Short mmCIF file of C-alpha atoms in Angstrom, two decimals:
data_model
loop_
_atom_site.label_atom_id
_atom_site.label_comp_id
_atom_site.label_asym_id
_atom_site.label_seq_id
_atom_site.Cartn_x
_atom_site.Cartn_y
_atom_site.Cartn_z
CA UNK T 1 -35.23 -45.24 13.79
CA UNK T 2 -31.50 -45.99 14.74
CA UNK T 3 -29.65 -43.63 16.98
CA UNK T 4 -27.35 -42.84 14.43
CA UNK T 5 -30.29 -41.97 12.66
CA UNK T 6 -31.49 -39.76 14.99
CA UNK T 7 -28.21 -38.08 15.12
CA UNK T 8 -28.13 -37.67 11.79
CA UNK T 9 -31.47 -35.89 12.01
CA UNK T 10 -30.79 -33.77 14.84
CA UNK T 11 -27.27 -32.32 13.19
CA UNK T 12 -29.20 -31.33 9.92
CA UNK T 13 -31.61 -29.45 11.35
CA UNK T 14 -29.32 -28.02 13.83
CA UNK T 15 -27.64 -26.48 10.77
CA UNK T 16 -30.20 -25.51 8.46
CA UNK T 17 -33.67 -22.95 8.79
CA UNK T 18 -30.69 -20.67 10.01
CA UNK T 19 -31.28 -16.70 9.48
CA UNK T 20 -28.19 -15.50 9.71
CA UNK T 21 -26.70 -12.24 11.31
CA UNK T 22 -26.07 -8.35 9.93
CA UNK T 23 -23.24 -7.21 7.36
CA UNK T 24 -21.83 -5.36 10.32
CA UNK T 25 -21.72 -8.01 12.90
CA UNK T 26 -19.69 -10.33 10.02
CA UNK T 27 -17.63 -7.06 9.46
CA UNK T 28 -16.79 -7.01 13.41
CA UNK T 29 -15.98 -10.22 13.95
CA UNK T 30 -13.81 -10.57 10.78
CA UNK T 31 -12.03 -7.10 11.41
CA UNK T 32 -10.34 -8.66 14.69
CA UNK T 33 -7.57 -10.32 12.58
CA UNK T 34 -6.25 -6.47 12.08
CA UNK T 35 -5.27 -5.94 15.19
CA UNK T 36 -3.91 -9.27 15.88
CA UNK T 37 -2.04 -8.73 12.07
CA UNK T 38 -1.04 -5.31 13.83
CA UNK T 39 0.18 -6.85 17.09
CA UNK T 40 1.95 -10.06 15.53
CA UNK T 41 3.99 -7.42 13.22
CA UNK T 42 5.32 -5.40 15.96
CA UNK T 43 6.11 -7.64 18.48
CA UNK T 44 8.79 -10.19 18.95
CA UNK T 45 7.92 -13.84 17.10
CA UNK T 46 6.82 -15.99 19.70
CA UNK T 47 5.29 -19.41 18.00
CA UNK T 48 2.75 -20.03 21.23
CA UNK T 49 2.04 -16.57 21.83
CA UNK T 50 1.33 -16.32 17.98
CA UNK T 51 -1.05 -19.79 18.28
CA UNK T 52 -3.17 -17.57 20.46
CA UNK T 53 -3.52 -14.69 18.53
CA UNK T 54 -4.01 -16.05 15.15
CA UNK T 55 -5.95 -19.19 16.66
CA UNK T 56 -7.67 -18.81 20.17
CA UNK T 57 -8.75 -15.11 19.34
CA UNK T 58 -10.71 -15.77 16.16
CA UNK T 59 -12.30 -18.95 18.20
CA UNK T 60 -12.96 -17.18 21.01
CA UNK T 61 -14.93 -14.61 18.61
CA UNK T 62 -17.17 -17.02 17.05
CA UNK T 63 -18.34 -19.04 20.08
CA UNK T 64 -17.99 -17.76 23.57
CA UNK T 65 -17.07 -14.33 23.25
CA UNK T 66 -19.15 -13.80 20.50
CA UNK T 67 -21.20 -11.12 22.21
CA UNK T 68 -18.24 -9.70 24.15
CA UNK T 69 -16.41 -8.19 21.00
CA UNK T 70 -14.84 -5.33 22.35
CA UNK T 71 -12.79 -7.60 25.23
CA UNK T 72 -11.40 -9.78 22.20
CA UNK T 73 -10.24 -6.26 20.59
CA UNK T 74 -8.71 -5.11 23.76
CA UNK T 75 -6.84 -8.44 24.35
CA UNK T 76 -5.40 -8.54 20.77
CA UNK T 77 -3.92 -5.36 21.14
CA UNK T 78 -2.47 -5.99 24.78
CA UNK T 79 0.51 -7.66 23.81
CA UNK T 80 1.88 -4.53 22.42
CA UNK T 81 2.31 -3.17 26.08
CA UNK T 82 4.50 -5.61 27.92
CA UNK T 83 6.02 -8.01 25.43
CA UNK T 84 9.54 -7.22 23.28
CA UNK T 85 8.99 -4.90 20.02
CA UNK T 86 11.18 -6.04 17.12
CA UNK T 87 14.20 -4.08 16.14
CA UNK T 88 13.27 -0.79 13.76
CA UNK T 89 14.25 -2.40 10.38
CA UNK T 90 17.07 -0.30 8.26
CA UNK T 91 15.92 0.79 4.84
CA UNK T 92 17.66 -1.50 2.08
CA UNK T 93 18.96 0.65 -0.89
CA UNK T 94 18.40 -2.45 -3.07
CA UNK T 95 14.98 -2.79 -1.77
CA UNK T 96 13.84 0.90 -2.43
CA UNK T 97 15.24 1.09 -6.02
CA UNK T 98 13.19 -1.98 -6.83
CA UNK T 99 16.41 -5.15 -7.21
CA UNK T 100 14.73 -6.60 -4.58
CA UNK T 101 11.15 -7.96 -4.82
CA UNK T 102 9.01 -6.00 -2.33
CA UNK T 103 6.76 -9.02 -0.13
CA UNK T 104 3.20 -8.60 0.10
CA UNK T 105 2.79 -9.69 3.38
CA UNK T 106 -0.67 -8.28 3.15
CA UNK T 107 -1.97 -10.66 1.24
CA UNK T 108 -0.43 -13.18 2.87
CA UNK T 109 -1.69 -12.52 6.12
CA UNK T 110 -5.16 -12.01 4.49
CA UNK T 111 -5.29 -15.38 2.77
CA UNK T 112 -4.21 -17.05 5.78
CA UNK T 113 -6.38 -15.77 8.10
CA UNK T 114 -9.54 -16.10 6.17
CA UNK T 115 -8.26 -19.87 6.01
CA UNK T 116 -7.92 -20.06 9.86
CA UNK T 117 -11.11 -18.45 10.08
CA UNK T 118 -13.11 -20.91 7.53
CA UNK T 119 -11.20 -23.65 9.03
CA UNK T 120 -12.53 -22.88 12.87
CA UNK T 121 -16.32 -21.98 11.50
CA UNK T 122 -16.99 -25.66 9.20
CA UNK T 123 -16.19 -27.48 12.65
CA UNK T 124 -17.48 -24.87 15.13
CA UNK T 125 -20.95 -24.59 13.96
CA UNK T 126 -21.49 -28.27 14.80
CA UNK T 127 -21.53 -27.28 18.71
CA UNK T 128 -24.11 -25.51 20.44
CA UNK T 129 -20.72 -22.78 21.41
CA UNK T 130 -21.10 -21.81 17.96
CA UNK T 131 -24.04 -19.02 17.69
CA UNK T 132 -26.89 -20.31 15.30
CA UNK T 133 -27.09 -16.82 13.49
CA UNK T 134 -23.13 -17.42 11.94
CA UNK T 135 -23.79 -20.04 10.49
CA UNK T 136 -24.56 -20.64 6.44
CA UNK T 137 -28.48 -19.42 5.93
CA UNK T 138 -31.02 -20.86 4.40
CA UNK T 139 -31.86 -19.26 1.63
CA UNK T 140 -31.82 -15.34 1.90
CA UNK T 141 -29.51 -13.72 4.17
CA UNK T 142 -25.99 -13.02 5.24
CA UNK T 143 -23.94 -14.92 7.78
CA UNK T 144 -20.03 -15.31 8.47
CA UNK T 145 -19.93 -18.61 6.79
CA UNK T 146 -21.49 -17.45 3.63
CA UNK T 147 -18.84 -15.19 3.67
CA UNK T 148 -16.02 -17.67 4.01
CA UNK T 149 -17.14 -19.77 1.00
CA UNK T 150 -17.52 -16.76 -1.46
CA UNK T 151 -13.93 -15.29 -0.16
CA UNK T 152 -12.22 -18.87 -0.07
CA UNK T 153 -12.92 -18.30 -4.05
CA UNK T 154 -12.04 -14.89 -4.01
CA UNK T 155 -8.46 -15.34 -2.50
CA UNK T 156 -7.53 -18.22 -5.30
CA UNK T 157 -8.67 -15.79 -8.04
CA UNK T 158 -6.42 -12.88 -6.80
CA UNK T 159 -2.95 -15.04 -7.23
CA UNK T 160 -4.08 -17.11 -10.21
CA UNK T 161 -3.11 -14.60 -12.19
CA UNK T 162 -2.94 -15.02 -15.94
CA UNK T 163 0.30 -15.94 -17.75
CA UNK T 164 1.19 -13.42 -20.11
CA UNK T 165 1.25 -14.57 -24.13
CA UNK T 166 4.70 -12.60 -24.59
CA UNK T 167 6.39 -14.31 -21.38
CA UNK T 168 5.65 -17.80 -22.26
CA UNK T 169 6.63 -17.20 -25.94
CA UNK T 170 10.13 -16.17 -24.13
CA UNK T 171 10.11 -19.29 -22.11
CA UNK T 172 9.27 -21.52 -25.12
CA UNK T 173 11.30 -19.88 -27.28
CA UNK T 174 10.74 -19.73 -31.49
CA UNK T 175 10.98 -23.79 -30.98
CA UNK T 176 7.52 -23.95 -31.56
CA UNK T 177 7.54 -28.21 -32.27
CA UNK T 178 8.56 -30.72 -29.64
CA UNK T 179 9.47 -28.03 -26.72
CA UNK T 180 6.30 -26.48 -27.24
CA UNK T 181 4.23 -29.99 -27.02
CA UNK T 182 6.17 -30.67 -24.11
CA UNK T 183 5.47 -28.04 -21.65
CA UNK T 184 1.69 -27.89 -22.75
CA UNK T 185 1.25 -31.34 -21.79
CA UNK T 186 2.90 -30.97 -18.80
CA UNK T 187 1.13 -27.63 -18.74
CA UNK T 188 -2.63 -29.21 -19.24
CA UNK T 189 -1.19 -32.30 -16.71
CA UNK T 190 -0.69 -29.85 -14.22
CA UNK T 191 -4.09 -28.32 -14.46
CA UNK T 192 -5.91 -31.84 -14.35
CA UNK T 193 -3.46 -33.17 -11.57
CA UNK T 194 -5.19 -29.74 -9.34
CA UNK T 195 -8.48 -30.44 -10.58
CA UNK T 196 -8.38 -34.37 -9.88
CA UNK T 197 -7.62 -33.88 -6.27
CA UNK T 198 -10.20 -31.50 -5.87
CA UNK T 199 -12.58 -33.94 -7.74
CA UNK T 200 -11.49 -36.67 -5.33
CA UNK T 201 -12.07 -34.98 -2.60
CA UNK T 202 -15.53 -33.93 -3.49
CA UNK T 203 -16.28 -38.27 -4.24
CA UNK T 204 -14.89 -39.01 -0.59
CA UNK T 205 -17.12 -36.11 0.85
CA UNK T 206 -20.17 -37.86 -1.51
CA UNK T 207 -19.30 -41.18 0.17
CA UNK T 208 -18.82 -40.46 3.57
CA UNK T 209 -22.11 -38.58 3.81
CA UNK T 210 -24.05 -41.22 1.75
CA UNK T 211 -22.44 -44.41 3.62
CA UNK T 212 -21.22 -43.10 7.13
CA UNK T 213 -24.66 -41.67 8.66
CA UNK T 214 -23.01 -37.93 8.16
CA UNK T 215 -25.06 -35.17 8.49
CA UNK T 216 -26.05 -34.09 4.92
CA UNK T 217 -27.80 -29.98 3.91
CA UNK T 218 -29.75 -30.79 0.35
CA UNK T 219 -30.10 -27.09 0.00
CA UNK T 220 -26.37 -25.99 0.57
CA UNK T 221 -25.42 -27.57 -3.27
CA UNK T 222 -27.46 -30.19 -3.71
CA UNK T 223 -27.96 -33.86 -3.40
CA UNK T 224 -24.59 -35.14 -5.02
CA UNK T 225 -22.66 -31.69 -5.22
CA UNK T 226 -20.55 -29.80 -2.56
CA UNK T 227 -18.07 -27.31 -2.64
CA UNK T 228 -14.91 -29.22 -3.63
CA UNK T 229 -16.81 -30.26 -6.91
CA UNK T 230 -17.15 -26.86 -7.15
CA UNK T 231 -12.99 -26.04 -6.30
CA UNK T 232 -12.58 -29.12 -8.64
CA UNK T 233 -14.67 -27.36 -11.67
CA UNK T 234 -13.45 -23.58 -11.24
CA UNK T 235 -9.75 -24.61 -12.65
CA UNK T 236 -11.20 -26.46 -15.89
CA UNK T 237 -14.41 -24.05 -16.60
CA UNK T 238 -11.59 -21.24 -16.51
CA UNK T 239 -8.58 -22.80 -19.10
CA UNK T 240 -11.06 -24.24 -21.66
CA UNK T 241 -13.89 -22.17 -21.95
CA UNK T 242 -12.87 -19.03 -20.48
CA UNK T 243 -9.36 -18.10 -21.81
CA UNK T 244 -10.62 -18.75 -25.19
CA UNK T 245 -13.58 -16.16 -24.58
CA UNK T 246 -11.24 -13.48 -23.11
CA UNK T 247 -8.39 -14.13 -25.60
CA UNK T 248 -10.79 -13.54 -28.61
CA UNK T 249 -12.99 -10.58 -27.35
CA UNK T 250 -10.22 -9.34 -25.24
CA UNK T 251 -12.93 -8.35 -22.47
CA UNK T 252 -11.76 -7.26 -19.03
CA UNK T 253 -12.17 -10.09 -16.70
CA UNK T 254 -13.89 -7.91 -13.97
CA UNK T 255 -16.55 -7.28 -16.38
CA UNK T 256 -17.26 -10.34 -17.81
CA UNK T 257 -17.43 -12.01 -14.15
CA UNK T 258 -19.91 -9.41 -13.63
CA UNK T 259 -21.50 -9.48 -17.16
CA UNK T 260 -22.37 -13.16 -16.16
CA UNK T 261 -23.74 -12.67 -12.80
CA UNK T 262 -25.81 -9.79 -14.03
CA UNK T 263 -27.28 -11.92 -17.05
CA UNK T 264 -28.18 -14.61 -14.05
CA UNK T 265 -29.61 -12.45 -12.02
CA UNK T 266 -32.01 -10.30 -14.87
CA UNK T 267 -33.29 -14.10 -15.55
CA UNK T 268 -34.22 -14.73 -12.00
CA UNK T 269 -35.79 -11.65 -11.54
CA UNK T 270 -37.69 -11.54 -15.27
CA UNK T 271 -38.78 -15.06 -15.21
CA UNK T 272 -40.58 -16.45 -11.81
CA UNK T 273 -40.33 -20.09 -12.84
CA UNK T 274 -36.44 -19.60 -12.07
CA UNK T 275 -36.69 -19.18 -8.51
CA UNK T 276 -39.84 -21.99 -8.39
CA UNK T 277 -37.84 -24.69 -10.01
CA UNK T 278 -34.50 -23.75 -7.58
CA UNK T 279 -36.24 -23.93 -4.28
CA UNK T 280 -39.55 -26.41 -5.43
CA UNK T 281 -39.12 -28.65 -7.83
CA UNK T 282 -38.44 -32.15 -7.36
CA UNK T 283 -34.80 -33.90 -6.79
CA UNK T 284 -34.78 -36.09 -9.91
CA UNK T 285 -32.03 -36.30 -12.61
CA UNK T 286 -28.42 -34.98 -12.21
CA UNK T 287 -29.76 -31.57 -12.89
CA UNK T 288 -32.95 -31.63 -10.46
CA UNK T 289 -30.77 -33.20 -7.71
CA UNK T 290 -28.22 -30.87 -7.37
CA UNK T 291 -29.62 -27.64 -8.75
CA UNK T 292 -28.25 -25.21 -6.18
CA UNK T 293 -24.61 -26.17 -7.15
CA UNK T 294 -25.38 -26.42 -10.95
CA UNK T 295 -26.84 -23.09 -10.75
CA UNK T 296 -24.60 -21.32 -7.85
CA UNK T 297 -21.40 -22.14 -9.80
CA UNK T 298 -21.99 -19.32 -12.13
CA UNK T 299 -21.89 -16.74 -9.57
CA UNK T 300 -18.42 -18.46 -8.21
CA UNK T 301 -17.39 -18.40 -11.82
CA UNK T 302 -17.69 -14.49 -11.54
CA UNK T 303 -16.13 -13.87 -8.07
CA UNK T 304 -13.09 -15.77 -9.34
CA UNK T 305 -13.33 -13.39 -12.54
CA UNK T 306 -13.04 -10.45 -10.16
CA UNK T 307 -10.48 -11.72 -8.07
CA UNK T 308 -8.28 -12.87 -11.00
CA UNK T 309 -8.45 -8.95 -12.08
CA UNK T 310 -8.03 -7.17 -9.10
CA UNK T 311 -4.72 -9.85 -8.90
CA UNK T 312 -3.28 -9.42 -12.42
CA UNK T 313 -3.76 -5.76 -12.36
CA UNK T 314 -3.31 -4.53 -8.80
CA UNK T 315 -1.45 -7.11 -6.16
CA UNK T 316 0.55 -9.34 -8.62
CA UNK T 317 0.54 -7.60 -12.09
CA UNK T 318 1.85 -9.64 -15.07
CA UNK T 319 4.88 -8.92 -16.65
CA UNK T 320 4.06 -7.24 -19.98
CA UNK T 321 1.83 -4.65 -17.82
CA UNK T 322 4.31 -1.42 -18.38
CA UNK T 323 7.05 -2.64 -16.21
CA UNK T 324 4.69 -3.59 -13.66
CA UNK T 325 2.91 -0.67 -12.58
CA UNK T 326 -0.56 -0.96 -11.24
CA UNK T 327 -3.52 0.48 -11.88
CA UNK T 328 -7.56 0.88 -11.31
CA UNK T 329 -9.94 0.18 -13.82
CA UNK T 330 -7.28 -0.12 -16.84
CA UNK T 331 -6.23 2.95 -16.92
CA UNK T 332 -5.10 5.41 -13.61
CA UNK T 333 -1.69 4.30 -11.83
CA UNK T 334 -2.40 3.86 -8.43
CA UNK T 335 -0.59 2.04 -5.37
CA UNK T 336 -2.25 -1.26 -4.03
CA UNK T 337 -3.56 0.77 -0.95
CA UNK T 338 -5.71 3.62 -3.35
CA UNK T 339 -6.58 0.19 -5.68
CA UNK T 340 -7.67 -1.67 -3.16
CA UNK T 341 -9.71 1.18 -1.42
CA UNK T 342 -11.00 2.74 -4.79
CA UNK T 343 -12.62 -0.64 -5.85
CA UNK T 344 -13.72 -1.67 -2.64
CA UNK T 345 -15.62 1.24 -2.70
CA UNK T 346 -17.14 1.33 -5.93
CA UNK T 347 -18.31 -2.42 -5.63
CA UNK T 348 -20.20 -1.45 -2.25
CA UNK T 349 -21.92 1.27 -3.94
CA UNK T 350 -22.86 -0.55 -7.08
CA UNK T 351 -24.07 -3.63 -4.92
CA UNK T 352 -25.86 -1.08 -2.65
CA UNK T 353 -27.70 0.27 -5.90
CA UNK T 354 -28.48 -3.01 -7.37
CA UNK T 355 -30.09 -4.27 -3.96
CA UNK T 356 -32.46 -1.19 -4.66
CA UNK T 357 -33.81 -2.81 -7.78
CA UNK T 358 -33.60 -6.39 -7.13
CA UNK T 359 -36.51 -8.29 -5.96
CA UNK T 360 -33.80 -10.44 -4.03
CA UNK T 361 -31.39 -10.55 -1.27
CA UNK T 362 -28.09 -11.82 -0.82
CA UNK T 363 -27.97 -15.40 -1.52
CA UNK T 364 -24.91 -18.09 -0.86
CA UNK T 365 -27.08 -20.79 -1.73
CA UNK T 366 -27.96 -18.96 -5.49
CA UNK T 367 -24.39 -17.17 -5.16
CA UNK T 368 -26.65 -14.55 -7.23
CA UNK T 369 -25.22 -11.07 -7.76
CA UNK T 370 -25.50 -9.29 -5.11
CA UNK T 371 -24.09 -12.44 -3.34
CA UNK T 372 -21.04 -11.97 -5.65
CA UNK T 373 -20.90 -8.51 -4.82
CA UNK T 374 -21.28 -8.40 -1.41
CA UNK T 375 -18.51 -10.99 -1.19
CA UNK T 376 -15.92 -8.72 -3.44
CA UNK T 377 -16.58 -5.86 -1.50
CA UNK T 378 -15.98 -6.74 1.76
CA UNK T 379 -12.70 -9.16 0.78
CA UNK T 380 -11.53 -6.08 -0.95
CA UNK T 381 -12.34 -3.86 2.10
CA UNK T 382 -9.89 -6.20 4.41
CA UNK T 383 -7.24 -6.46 1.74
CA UNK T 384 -7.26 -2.50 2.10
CA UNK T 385 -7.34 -2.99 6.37
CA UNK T 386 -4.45 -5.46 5.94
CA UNK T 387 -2.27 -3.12 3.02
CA UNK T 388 -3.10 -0.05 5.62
CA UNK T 389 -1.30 -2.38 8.81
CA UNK T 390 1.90 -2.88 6.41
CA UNK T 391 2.38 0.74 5.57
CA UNK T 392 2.01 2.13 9.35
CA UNK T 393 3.98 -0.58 10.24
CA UNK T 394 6.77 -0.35 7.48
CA UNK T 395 8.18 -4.26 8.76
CA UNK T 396 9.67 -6.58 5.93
CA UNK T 397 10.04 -9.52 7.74
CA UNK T 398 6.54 -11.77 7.05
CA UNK T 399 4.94 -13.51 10.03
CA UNK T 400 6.07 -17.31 9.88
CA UNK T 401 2.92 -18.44 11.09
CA UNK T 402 1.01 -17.33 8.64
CA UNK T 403 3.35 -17.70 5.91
CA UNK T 404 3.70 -21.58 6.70
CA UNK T 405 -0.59 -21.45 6.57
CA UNK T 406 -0.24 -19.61 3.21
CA UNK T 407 1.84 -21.82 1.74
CA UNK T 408 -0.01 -24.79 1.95
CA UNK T 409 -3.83 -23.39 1.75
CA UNK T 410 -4.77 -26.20 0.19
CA UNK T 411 -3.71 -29.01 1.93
CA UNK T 412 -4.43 -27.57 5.53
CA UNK T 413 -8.44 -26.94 3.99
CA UNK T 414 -8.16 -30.41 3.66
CA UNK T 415 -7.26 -31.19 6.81
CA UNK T 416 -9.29 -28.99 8.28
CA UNK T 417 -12.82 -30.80 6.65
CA UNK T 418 -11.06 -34.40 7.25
CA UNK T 419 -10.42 -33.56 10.83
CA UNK T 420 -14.08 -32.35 11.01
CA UNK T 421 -15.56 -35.55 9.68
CA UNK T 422 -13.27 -37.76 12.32
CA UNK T 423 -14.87 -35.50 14.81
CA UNK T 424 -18.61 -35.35 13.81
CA UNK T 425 -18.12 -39.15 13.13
CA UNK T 426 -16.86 -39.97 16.39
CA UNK T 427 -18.97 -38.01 19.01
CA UNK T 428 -21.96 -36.77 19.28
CA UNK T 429 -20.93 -33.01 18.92
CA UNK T 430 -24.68 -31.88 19.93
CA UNK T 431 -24.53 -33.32 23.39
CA UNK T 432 -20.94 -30.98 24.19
CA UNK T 433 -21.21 -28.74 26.85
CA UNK T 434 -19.55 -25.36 26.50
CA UNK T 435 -16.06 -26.72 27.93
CA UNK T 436 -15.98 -29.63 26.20
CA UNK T 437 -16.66 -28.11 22.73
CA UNK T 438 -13.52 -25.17 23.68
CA UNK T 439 -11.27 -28.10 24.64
CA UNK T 440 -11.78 -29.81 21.45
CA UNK T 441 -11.92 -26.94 18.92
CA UNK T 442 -8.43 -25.67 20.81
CA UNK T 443 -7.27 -29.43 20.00
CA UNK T 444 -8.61 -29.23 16.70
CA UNK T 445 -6.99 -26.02 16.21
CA UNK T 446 -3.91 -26.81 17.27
CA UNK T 447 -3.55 -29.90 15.10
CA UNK T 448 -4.07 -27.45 11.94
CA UNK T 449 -1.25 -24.95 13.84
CA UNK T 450 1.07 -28.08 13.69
CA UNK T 451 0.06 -29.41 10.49
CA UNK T 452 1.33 -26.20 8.82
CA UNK T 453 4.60 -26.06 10.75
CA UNK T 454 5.58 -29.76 9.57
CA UNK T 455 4.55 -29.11 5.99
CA UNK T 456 6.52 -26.49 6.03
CA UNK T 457 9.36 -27.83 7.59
CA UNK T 458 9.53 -30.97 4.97
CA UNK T 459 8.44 -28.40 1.75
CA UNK T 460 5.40 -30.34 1.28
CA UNK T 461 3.14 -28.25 -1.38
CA UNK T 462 0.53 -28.95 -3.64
#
């Protein structure tokens, strides 16, 4: 056998058999971005100082620190004491009596941390720095990088919200002939164009695994699948099956995400060939060889459901939804801070209730439902964490940093997995000792900090 063969060998098992870690270790090491949120809105913006907190601090907390949590904590709040606070902002009479759109720098910060986060972890857990129990398990189990998958879904669902039938009919106008063709087609182009890059992406991962001597995990989605097939498929499954379904039954989309999930899940546990034929059977055909994505993109289906509703009804309500009040569960007005709270909880108590009659754990490689739920629950439980800095904090002003990250989500998680195949293509990431993995995930780190600030600079957005 080759050395690149043996290589090969030696970074797939590295990465799979993995057990994975508590729910409250992931909570812990996920919660430190609300200090450093905390920290970054109340002091002076520094762009270095802000590299370290948003970058170095969540690396630090997933490979050498890792066991040294409290420290991290400490240091993210230290700042606070001997750098410059920024000025006490003046209330704006046209911001309080609503002319001015209030920024949700909540979310913002949220989105873009769980993509700094995600983006350190699918490079990280190639080095020995990078404890084995945080990375994806094998079957049954929780880790921080099952997390990151589930919430990457999550986060696109909240601010895809659905277009209102009344406001496009006032953007289309009673022209219902050529105008109306028009912006469909550009409409439908727009969705493809998304989808296609997506798609392509998945093909280039494909090829580079199946021609380059990458490291390849059959069990993560399958022989042919991965997860930008299943970016690439969420779009498309949504517009033309989807939208037709909800239109005509009007069904909550919370509901039917769950309704789905729920269906999956009764099958699994009624019929024992299910879970046989998922984890047994042979990798032949399109279906056999890539049965864990076939079967897992279902339960992604439904946690883009759920984030699409919490969105539409609660962060970024539609138009037509009574002058744009929110509310929880259809029909009590509520802020985004009770929302966000008030659902988190009641998903952790009905996933905690359905775990007492399932036969099965938690499972990112099924994405079965209490997978979905677990996901939900805790993205919703930071969302709350992150709405709970902004009203203590009462600051306007959003954090450039991570508003240049936000705004190109996309593209940077693209750099992010290129820049992780140059690397695992080009040493030997296995051999690293603990300095040499720091020094290049700081590099590699630093290459997505600068990434976002030229993208931004030039307006560069997909």
């Amino acid at each position: 056998m080759s050395t690149s063969n043996l290589h090969k060998l030696a970074k797939e098992q590295f990465v799979s058999d993995l057990g994975g870690s508590s729910t409250e270790e992931i909570i812990m090491i996920m919660m430190i971005c609300i200090p450093i949120y905390f920290t970054t809105r109340k002091i002076q913006e520094n762009i270095l100082f802000n590299f370290v907190l948003h970058f170095i601090i969540p690396l630090l907390m997933v490979t050498m620190y890792n066991d040294y949590k409290l420290f991290l904590y400490i240091f993210a709040f230290a700042p606070l004491f001997f750098m410059s606070s920024k000025p006490k902002q003046k209330n704006n009479k046209n911001t309080s009596s609503g002319n001015k759109k209030k920024k949700l720098n909540y979310l913002t910060s949220y989105r873009s941390h769980m993509l700094i986060m995600t983006g350190i972890a699918i490079l990280a857990v190639d080095f020995k720095v990078f404890p084995r129990k945080l990375g994806k398990v094998e079957t049954w189990g929780t880790s921080l990088m099952d997390l990151g998958v589930g919430s990457f879904i999550f986060s696109n669902g909240i601010v895809s919200r659905p277009k209102p039938k009344k406001e496009i009919e006032n953007e289309t106008g009673t022209n219902k002939n050529k105008k109306n063709s028009k912006e469909n087609c550009i409409f439908s182009k727009l969705i493809l164009r998304k989808s296609n890059i997506l798609f392509v992406l998945g093909l280039l991962r494909l090829f580079f695994v199946k021609n380059l001597e990458y490291q390849e995990h059959l069990t993560e989605y399958g022989k042919h699948w991965n997860f930008f097939i299943t970016l690439g498929l969420l779009p498309l499954t949504y517009d033309f099956i989807l939208v037709p379904l909800i239109e005509t039954t009007h069904i909550n989309r919370g509901i039917l995400g769950f309704l789905m999930c729920a269906a999956l899940e009764l099958w699994l546990n009624l019929d024992s060939r299910v879970l046989k034929y998922l984890i047994n059977a042979e990798r032949v055909g399109i279906l056999g060889n890539n049965r864990e994505g076939i079967y897992s993109f279902l339960g992604y289906v439904g946690i883009y459901l759920m984030g699409q509703e919490v969105g539409s009804s609660l962060i970024l309500p539609v138009k037509d939804n009574k002058n744009l009040k929110k509310n929880f569960l259809g029909r009590y007005k509520v802020d985004d801070l009770q929302g966000l709270i008030g659902y988190a909880l009641l998903i952790w108590a009905l996933n905690n209730s359905i775990l007492q009659l399932d036969k099965f754990y938690i499972s990112r490689r099924f994405a079965n439902l209490p997978y979905v739920l677990w996901v939900v629950s805790h993205n919703l439980g930071f969302l709350a964490f992150y709405c709970f800095v902004d009203r203590i904090t009462n600051i306007e002003d959003t954090d450039f940093i991570l508003e240049c990250i936000n705004n190109n989500g996309l593209i940077l998680f693209l750099v992010a997995n290129v820049s992780t195949g140059l690397v695992n293509i080009s040493i030997n990431t296995l051999s690293c000792n603990t300095a040499q993995s720091i020094a290049i995930l700081i590099t590699y780190c630093g290459f997505i900090f600068i990434s976002a600030l030229v993208l931004n600079k030039y307006q560069i957005r997909i």
